[in-house]
Short mmCIF file of C-alpha atoms in Angstrom, two decimals:
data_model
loop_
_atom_site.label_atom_id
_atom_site.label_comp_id
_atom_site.label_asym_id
_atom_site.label_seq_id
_atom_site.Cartn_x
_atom_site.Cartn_y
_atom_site.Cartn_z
CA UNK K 1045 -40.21 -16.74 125.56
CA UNK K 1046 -41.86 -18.21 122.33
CA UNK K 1047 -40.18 -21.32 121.14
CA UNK K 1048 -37.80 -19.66 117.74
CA UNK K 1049 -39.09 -21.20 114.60
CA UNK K 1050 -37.02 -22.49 112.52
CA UNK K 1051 -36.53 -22.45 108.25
CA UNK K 1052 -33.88 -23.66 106.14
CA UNK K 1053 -33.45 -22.87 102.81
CA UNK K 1054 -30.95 -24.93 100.34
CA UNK K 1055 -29.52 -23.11 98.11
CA UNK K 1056 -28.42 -19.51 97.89
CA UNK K 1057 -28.71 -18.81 94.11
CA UNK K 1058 -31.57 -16.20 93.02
CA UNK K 1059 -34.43 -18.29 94.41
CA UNK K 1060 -33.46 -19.11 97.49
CA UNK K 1061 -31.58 -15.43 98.37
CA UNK K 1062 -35.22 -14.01 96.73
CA UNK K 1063 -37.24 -15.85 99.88
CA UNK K 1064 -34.67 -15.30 102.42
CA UNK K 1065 -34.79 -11.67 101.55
CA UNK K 1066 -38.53 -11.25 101.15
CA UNK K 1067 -38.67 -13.24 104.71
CA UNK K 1068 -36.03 -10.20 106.31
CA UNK K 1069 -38.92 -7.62 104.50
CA UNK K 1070 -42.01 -9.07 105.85
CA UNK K 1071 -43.63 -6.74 107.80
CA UNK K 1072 -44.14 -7.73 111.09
CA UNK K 1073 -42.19 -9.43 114.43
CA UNK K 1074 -40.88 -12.99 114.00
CA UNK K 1075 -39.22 -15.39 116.48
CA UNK K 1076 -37.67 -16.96 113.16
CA UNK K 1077 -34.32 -18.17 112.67
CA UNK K 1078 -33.69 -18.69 108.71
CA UNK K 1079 -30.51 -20.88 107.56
CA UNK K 1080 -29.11 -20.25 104.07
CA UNK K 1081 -27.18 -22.96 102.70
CA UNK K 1082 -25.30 -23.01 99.74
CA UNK K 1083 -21.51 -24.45 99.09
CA UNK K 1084 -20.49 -21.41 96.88
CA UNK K 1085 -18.39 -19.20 99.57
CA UNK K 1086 -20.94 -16.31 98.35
CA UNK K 1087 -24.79 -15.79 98.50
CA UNK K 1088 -26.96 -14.52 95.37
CA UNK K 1089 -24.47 -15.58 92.52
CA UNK K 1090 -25.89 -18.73 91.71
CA UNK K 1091 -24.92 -20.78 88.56
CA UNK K 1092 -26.26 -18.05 86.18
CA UNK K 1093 -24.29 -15.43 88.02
CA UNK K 1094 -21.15 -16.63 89.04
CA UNK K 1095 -18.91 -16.59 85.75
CA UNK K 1096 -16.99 -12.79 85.89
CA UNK K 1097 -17.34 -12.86 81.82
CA UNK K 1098 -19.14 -9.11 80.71
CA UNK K 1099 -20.02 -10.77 77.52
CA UNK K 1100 -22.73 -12.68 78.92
CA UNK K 1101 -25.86 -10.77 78.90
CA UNK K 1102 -29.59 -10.88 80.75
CA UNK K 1103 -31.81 -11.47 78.72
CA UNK K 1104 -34.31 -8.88 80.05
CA UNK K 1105 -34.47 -5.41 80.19
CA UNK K 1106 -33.54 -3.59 83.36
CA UNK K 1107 -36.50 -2.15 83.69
CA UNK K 1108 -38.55 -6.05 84.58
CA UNK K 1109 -35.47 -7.08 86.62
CA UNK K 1110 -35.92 -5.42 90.00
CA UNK K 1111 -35.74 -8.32 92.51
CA UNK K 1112 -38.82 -6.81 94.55
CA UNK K 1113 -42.01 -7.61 92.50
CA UNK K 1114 -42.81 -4.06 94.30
CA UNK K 1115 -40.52 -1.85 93.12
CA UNK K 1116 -40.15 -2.32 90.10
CA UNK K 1117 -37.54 0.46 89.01
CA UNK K 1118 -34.61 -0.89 92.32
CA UNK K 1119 -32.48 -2.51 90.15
CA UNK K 1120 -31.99 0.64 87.82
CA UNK K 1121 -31.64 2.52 90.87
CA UNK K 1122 -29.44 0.90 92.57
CA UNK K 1123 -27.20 0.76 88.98
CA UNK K 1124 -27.22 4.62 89.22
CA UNK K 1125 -26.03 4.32 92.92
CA UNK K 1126 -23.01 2.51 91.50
CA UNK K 1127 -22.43 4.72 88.99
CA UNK K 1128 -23.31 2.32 86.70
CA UNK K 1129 -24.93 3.11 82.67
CA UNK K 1130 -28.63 2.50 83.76
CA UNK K 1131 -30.95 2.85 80.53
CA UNK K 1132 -33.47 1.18 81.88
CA UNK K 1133 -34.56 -0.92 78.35
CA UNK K 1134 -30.57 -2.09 78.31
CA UNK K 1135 -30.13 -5.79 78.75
CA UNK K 1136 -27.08 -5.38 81.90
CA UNK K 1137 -24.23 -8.09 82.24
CA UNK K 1138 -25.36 -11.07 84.43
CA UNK K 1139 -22.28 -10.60 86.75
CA UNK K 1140 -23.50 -6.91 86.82
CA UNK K 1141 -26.88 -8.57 88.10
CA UNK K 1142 -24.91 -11.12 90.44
CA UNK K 1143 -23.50 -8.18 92.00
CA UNK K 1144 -26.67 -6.00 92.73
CA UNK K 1145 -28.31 -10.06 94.33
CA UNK K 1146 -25.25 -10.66 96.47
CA UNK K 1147 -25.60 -6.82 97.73
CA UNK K 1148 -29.32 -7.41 98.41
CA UNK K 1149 -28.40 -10.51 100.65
CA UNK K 1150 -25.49 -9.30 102.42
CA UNK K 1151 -27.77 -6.47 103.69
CA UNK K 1152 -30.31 -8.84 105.51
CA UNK K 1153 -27.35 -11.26 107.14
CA UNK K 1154 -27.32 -11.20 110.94
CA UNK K 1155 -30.37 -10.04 112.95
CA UNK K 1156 -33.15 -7.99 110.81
CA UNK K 1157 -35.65 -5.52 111.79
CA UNK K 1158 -38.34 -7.88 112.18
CA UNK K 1159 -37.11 -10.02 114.93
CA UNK K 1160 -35.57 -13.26 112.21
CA UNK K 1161 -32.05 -14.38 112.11
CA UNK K 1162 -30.52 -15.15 109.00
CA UNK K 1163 -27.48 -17.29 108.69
CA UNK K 1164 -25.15 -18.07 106.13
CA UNK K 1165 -23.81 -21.89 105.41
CA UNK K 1166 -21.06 -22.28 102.97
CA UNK K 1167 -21.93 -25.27 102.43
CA UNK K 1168 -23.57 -28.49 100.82
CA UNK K 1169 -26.87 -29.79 102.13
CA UNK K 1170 -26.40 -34.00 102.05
CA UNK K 1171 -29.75 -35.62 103.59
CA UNK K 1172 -32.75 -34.17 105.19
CA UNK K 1173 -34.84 -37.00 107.36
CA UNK K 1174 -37.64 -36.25 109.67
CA UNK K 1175 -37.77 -36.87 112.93
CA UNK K 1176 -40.92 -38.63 114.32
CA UNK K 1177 -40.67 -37.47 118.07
CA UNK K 1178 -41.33 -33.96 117.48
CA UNK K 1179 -42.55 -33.55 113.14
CA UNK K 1180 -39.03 -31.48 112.78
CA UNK K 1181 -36.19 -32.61 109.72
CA UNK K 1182 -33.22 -32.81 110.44
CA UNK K 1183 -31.21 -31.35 107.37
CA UNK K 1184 -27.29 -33.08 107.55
CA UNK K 1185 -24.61 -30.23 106.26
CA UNK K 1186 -21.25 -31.93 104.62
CA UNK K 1187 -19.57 -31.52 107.87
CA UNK K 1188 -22.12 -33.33 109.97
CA UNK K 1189 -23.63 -30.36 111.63
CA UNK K 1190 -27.54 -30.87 111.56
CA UNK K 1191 -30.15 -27.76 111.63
CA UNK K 1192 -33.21 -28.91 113.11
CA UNK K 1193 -35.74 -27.57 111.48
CA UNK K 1194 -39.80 -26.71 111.27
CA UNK K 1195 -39.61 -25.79 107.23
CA UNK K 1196 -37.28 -26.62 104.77
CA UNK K 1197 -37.44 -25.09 101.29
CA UNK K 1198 -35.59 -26.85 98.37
CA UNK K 1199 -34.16 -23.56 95.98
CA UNK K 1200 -31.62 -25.95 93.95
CA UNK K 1201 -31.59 -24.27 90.85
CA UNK K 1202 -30.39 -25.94 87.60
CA UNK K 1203 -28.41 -29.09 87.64
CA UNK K 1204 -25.48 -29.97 85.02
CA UNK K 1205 -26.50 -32.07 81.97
CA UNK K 1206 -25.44 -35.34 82.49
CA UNK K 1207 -23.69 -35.55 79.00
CA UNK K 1208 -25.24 -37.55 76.06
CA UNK K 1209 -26.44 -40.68 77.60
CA UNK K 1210 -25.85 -43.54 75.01
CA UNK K 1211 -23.40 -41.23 73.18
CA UNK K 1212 -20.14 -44.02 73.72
CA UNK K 1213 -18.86 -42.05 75.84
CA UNK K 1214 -20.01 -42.95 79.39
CA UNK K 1215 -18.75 -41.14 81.97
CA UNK K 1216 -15.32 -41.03 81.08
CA UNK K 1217 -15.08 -38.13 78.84
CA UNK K 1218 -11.91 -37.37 77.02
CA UNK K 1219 -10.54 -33.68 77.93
CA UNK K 1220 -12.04 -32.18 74.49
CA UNK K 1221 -15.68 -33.04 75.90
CA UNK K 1222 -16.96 -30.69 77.45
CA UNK K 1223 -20.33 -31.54 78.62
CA UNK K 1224 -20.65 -28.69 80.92
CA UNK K 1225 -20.33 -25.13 80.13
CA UNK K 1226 -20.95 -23.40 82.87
CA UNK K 1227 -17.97 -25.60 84.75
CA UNK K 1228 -15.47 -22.83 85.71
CA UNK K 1229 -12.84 -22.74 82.95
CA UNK K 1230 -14.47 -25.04 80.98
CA UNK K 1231 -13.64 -23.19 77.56
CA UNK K 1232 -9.95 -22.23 78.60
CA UNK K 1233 -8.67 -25.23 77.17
CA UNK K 1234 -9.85 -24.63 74.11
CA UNK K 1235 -7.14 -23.24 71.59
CA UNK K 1236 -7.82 -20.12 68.99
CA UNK K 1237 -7.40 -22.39 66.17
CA UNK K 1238 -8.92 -24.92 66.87
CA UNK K 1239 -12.15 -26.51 65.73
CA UNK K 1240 -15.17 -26.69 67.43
CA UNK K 1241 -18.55 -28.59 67.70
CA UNK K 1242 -21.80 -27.62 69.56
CA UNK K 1243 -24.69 -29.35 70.43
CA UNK K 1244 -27.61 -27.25 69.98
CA UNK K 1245 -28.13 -23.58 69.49
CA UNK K 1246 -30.21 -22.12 72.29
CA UNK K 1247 -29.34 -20.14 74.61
CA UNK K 1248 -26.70 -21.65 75.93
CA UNK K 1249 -25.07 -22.39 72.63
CA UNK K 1250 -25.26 -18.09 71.99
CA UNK K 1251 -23.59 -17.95 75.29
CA UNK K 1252 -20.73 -20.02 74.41
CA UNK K 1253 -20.41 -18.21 71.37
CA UNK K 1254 -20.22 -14.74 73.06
CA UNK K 1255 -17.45 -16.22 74.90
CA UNK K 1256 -15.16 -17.81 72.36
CA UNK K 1257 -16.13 -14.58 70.10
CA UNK K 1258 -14.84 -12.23 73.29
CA UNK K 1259 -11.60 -14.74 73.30
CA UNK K 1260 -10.65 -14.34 69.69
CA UNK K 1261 -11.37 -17.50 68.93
CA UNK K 1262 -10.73 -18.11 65.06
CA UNK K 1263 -11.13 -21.61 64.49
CA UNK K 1264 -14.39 -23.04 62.74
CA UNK K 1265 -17.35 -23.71 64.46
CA UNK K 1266 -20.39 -26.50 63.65
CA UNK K 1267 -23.88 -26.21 65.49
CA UNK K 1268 -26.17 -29.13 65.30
CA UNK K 1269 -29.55 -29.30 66.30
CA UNK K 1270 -32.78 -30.59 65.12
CA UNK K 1271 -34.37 -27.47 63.54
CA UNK K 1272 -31.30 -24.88 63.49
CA UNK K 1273 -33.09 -22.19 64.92
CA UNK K 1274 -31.52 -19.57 67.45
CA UNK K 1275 -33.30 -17.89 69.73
CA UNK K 1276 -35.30 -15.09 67.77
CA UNK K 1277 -33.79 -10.98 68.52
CA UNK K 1278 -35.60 -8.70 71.22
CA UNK K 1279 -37.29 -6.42 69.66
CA UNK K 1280 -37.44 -2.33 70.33
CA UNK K 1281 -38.00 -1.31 74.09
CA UNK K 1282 -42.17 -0.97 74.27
CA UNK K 1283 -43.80 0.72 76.87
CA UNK K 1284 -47.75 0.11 75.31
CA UNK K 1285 -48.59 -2.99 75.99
CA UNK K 1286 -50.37 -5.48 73.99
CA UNK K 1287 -53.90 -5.87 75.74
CA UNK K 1288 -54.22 -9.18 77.45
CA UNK K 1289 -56.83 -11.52 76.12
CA UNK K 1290 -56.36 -14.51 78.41
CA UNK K 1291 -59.42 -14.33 80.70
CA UNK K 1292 -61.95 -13.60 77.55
CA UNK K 1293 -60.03 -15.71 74.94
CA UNK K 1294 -58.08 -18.66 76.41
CA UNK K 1295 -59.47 -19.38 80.10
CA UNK K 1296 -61.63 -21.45 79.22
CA UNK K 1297 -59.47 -23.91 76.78
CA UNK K 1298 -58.00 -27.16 77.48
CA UNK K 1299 -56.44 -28.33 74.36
CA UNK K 1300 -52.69 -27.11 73.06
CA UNK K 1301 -54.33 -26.09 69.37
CA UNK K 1302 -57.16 -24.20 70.60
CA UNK K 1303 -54.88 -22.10 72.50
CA UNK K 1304 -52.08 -21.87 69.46
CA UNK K 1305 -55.24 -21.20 67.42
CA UNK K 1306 -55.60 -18.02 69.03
CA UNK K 1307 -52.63 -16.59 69.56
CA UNK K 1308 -51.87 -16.98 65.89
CA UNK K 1309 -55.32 -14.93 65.44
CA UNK K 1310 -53.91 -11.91 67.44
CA UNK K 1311 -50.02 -12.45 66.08
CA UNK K 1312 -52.10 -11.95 62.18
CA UNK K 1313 -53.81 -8.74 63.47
CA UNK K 1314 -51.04 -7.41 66.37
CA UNK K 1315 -49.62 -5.09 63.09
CA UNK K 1316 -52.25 -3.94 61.97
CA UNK K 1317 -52.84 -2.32 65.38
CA UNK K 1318 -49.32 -1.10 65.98
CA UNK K 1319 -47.95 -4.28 67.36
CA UNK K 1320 -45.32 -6.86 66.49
CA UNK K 1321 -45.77 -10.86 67.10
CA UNK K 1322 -43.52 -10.52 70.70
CA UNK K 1323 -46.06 -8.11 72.14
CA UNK K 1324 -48.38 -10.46 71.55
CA UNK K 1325 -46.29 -13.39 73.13
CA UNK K 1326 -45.11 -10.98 75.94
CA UNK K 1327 -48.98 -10.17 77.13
CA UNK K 1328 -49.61 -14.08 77.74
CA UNK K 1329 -46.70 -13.70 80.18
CA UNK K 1330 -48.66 -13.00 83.70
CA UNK K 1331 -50.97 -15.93 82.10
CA UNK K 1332 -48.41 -18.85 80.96
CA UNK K 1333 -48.90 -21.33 84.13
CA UNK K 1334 -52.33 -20.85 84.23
CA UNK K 1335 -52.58 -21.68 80.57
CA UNK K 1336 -50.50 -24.69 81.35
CA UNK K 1337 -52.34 -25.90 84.25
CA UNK K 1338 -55.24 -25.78 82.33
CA UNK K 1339 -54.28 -28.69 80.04
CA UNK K 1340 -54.25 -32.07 80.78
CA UNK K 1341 -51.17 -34.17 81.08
CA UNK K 1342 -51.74 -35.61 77.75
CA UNK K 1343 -52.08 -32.00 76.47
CA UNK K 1344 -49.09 -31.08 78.20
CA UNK K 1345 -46.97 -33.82 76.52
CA UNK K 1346 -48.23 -32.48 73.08
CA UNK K 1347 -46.98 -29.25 73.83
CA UNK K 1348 -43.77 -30.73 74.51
CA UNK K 1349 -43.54 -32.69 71.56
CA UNK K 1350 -44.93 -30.49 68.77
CA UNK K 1351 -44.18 -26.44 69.97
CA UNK K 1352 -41.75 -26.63 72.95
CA UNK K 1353 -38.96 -25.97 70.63
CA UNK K 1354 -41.03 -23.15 69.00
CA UNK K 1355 -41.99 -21.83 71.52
CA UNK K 1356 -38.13 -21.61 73.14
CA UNK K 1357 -37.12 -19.81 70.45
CA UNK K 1358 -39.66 -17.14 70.10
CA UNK K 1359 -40.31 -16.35 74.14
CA UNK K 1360 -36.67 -16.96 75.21
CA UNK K 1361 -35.30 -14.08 73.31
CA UNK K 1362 -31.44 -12.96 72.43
CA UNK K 1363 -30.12 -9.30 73.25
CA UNK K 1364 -29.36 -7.42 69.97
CA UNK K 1365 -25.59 -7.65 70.61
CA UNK K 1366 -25.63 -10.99 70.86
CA UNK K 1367 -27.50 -11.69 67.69
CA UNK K 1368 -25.33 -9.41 65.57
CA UNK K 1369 -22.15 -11.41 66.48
CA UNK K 1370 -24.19 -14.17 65.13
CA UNK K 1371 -24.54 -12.87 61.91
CA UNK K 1372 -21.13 -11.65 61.55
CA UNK K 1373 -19.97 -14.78 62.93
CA UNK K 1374 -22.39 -16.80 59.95
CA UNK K 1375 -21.31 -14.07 57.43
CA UNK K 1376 -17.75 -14.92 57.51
CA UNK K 1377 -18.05 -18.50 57.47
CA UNK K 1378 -16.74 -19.26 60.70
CA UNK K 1379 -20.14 -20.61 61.86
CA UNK K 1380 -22.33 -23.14 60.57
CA UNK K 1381 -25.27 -24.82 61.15
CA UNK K 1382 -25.73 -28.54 60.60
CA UNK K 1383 -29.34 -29.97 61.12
CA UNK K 1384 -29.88 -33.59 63.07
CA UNK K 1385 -29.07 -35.21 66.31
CA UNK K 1386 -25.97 -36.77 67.78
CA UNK K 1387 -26.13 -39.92 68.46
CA UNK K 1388 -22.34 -41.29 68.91
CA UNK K 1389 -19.08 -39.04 70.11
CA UNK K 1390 -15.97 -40.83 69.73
CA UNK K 1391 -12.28 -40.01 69.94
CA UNK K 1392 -10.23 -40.13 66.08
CA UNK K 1393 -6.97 -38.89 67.00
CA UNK K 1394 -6.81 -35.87 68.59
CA UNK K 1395 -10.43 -35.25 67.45
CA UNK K 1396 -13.40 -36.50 67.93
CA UNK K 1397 -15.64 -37.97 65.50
CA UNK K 1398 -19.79 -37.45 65.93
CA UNK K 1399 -22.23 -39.00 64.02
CA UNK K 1400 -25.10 -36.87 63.13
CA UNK K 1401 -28.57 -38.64 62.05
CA UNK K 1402 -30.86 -36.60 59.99
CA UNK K 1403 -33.70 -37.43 58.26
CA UNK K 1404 -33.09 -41.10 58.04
CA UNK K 1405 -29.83 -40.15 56.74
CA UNK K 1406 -26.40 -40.65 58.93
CA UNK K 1407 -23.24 -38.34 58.45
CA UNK K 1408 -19.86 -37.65 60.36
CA UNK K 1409 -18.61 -34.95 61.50
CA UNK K 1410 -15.49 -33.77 63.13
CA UNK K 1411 -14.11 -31.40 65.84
CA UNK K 1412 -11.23 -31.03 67.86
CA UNK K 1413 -13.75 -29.77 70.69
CA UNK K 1414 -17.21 -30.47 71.11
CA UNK K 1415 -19.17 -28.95 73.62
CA UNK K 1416 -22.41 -30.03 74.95
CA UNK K 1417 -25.47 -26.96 74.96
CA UNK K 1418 -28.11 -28.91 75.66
CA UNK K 1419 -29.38 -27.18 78.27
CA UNK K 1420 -29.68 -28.24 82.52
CA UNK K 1421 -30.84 -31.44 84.01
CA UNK K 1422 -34.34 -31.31 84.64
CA UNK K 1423 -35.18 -34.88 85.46
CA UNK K 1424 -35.20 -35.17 88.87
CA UNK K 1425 -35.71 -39.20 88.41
CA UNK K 1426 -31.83 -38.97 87.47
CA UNK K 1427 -30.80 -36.27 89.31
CA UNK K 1428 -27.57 -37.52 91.79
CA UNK K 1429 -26.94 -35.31 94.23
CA UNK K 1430 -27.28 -36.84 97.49
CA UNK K 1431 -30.01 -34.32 99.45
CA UNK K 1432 -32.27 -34.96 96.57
CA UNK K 1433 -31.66 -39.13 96.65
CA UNK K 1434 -32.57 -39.10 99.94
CA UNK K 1435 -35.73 -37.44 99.79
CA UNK K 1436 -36.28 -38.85 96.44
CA UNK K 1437 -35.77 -42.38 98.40
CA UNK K 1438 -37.60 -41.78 101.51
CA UNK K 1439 -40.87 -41.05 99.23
CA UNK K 1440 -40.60 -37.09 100.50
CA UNK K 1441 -39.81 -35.69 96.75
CA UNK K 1442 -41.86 -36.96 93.71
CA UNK K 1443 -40.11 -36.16 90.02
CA UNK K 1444 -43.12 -35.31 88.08
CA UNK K 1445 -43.97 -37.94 84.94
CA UNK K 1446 -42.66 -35.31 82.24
CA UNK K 1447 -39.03 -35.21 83.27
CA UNK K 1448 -39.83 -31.74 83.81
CA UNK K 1449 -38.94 -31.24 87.93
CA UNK K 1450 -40.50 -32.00 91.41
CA UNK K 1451 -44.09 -32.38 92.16
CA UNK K 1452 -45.78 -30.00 94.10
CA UNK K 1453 -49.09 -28.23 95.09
CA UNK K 1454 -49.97 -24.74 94.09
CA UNK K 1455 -47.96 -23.37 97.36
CA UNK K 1456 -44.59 -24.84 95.92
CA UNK K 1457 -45.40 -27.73 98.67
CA UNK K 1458 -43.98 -31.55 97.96
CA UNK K 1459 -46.55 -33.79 97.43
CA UNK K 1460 -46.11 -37.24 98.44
CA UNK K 1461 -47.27 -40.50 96.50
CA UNK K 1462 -50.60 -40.08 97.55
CA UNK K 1463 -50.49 -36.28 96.23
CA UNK K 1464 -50.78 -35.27 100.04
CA UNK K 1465 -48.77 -31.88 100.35
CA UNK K 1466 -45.89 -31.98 102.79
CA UNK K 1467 -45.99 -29.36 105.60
CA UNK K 1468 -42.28 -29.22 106.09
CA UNK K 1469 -41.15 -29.76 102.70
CA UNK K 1470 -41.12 -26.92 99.90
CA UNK K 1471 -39.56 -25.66 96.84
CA UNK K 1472 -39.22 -22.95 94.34
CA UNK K 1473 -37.33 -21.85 91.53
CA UNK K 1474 -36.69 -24.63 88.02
CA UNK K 1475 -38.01 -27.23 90.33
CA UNK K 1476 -41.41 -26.22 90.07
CA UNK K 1477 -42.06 -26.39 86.06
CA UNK K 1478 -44.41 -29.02 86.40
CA UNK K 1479 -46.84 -26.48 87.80
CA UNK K 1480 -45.81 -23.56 85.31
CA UNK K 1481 -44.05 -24.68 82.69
CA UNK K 1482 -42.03 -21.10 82.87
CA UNK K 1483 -40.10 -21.46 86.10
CA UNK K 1484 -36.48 -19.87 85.31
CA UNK K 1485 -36.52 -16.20 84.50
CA UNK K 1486 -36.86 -13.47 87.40
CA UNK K 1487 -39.76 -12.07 86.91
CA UNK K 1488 -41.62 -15.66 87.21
CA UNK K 1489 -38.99 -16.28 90.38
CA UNK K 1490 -39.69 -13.21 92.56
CA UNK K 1491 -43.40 -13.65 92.51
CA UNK K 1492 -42.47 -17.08 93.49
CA UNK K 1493 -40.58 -16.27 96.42
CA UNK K 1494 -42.83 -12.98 97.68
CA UNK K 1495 -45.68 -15.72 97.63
CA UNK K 1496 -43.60 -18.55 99.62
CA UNK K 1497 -42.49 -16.48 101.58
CA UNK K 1498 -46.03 -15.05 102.90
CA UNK K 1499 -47.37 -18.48 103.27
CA UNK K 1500 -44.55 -20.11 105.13
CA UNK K 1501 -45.39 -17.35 107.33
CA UNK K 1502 -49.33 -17.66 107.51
CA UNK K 1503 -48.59 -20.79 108.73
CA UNK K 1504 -48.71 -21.99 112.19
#
């Protein structure tokens, strides 16, 4: 009998249940044995997932959801098998979504067609060391049990903020800090009255709000950010699409203004050929990490400095639900927005006091709560956990110089200090923005794990 290979994939959110189930699809035989391991007692949830609030909303139609770039419409049917509403241009509840993921996993546990073996851990990954005598790792679970393995793939996901570094807080944050939303109950504390602060107003901040709307929350609420802006409404479900224009238009560029240059030229003519400006922006889709790896890394850090933000607002769009409770929550004064950056958070009281720079200019505000939405941890320089320290430690996992995630080749492999790609080590998922810039939404995730997937197997 063939010697079993073996692959172990940490973390069971949407990337990592993505590759283990494309892996159970390949067609094929396979003397495979494939470890999921995740702490959460179920597969598929993840941290976008996981929280059982129907106020929270994808962000995407239906319709671009499926979780097989290949069949495109399974998501919508597998809502009508559930006798779920399935208009396929609604945007669905995410525990709706977590739902139809954990189904798709559960149905590939045990022994598949194809001759693998999938296995569930419910647990955390702490250290993953390779072993010299035979090129294997050795990936350490929290109770000591080790899975010897020939490929391990890193599917992490998003990691907590860390808080406000230099804030005056430290680590020791007072129980009306909340520098973690997604933390289970992390708004439960948080009385109908009372006031409350949030830092920023992405997507994260509208999620907050959806939730503290849904509560009856009736207190007043502050946003502070930089700019002010919230992420910009979807628009009408479109089925013509806007014609692409990357391979005659913006192939060839290498500099962040050429390419802004000309997508402002089509934005200025999109109407007067039936289009709006998110047509536009939603044809460069298929393109965006081939426009990215196209610039330089001093092009790159432009981008992040000067449109970033502008871009987050206009290509991470809001559901139209969501952005009419944000009206009616700014039309009754219960919401405002104050423009600048927090630089201090102290307790006054029972409150805390912020101070808010703007323009040169320094102010003070106060809340009873204040809740950081400043979005995950992307530096993986700073990133804690202990799998990752090791690896980061042992030279095996490079954070890229942007702060932006994990170094990698164009396989998702880890490269090493002298850029060498690892033949044991992958990822997928957030991790991988340094290669695409765009590395969080499904579409951009199931391509990522159909393709991983068909070149862990291609290889020997």
């Amino acid at each position: 009998m063939p010697q079993r290979c073996t692959i172990t994939i940490i973390g069971a959110g949407f990337s990592g249940s993505m590759l283990a189930v494309q892996l159970a699809h390949a067609s094929g035989s396979y003397a495979y044995d494939v470890h999921l391991v995740d702490p959460r007692p179920a597969p598929g949830l993840g941290l976008a997932y996981s929280a059982p609030r129907p106020e929270y909303l994808l962000n995407v139609r239906a319709s671009r959801i499926s979780a097989f770039p290949d069949k495109p419409q399974h998501f919508v049917e597998w809502l009508l098998a559930k006798g779920l509403p399935a208009d396929e241009d609604a945007f669905c509840p995410r525990q709706t979504y977590g739902q139809y993921i954990q189904e798709c996993v559960s149905h590939i546990l045990g022994e598949v067609a194809n001759g693998m073996r999938i296995q569930l851990h419910s647990q955390a990954a702490v250290a993953a060391t390779i072993d010299k005598k035979d090129n294997t790792v050795l990936v350490e679970l929290a109770d000591g049990h080790i899975l010897r393995s020939h490929r391990v793939v890193l599917a992490l996901g998003n990691f907590p903020p860390l808080g406000l570094a230099g804030a005056g807080l430290g680590g020791n944050f007072p129980p009306n800090y909340h520098p973690n939303p997604w933390t289970p109950g992390a708004l439960t504390g948080i009385a109908p009255h009372a006031s409350v602060l949030l830092i920023g107003t992405g997507l994260t901040s509208v999620d907050v709000l959806m939730a503290l709307h849904a509560d009856g929350h009736q207190g007043p609420i502050v946003a502070v950010s930089r700019h002010g802006w919230w992420p910009t409404v979807h628009g009408p479900a479109r089925h013509a699409q806007y014609p692409s224009f990357y391979a005659s238009e913006l192939a060839h560029l290498t500099e962040v203004g050429a390419v802004v240059r000309v997508v402002r030229q089509h934005i200025r003519g999109a109407q007067a050929a039936g289009y709006n400006w998110r047509d536009v922006v939603d044809s460069l889709r298929p393109d965006l990490g081939r426009i990215w790896s196209n610039w330089p890394l001093v092009e790159q850090a432009r981008f992040l400095r000067h449109v970033a933000s502008v871009w987050s607002v206009v290509r991470h769009r809001s559901p139209e639900q969501n952005v009419a409770v944000l009206k009616q929550l700014r039309g009754r004064g219960q919401l405002r927005i104050h423009l600048g950056r927090v630089r201090r958070i102290a307790p006054q009281g029972a409150d805390l006091g912020v101070e808010i720079t703007h323009g040169g200019q320094h102010g003070q505000l106060t809340a009873r709560h204040v809740i950081a939405c400043t979005g995950p941890l992307l530096d993986y320089s700073r990133v804690q956990d202990p799998l990752v320290k090791s690896l980061r430690e042992a030279g095996h996992l490079l954070p890229d110089p942007l702060h932006l995630g994990i170094q990698t080749n164009e396989n998702g492999a880890l490269l090493n200090a002298a850029g060498l790609a690892s033949p044991m080590f992958f990822t997928l998922g957030p991790s991988r923005r340094p290669a695409y810039f765009e590395s969080t939404a499904v579409p951009e995730l199931r391509e990522q794990a159909a393709a991983l997937a068909q070149h862990i197997l291609s290889q020997p």
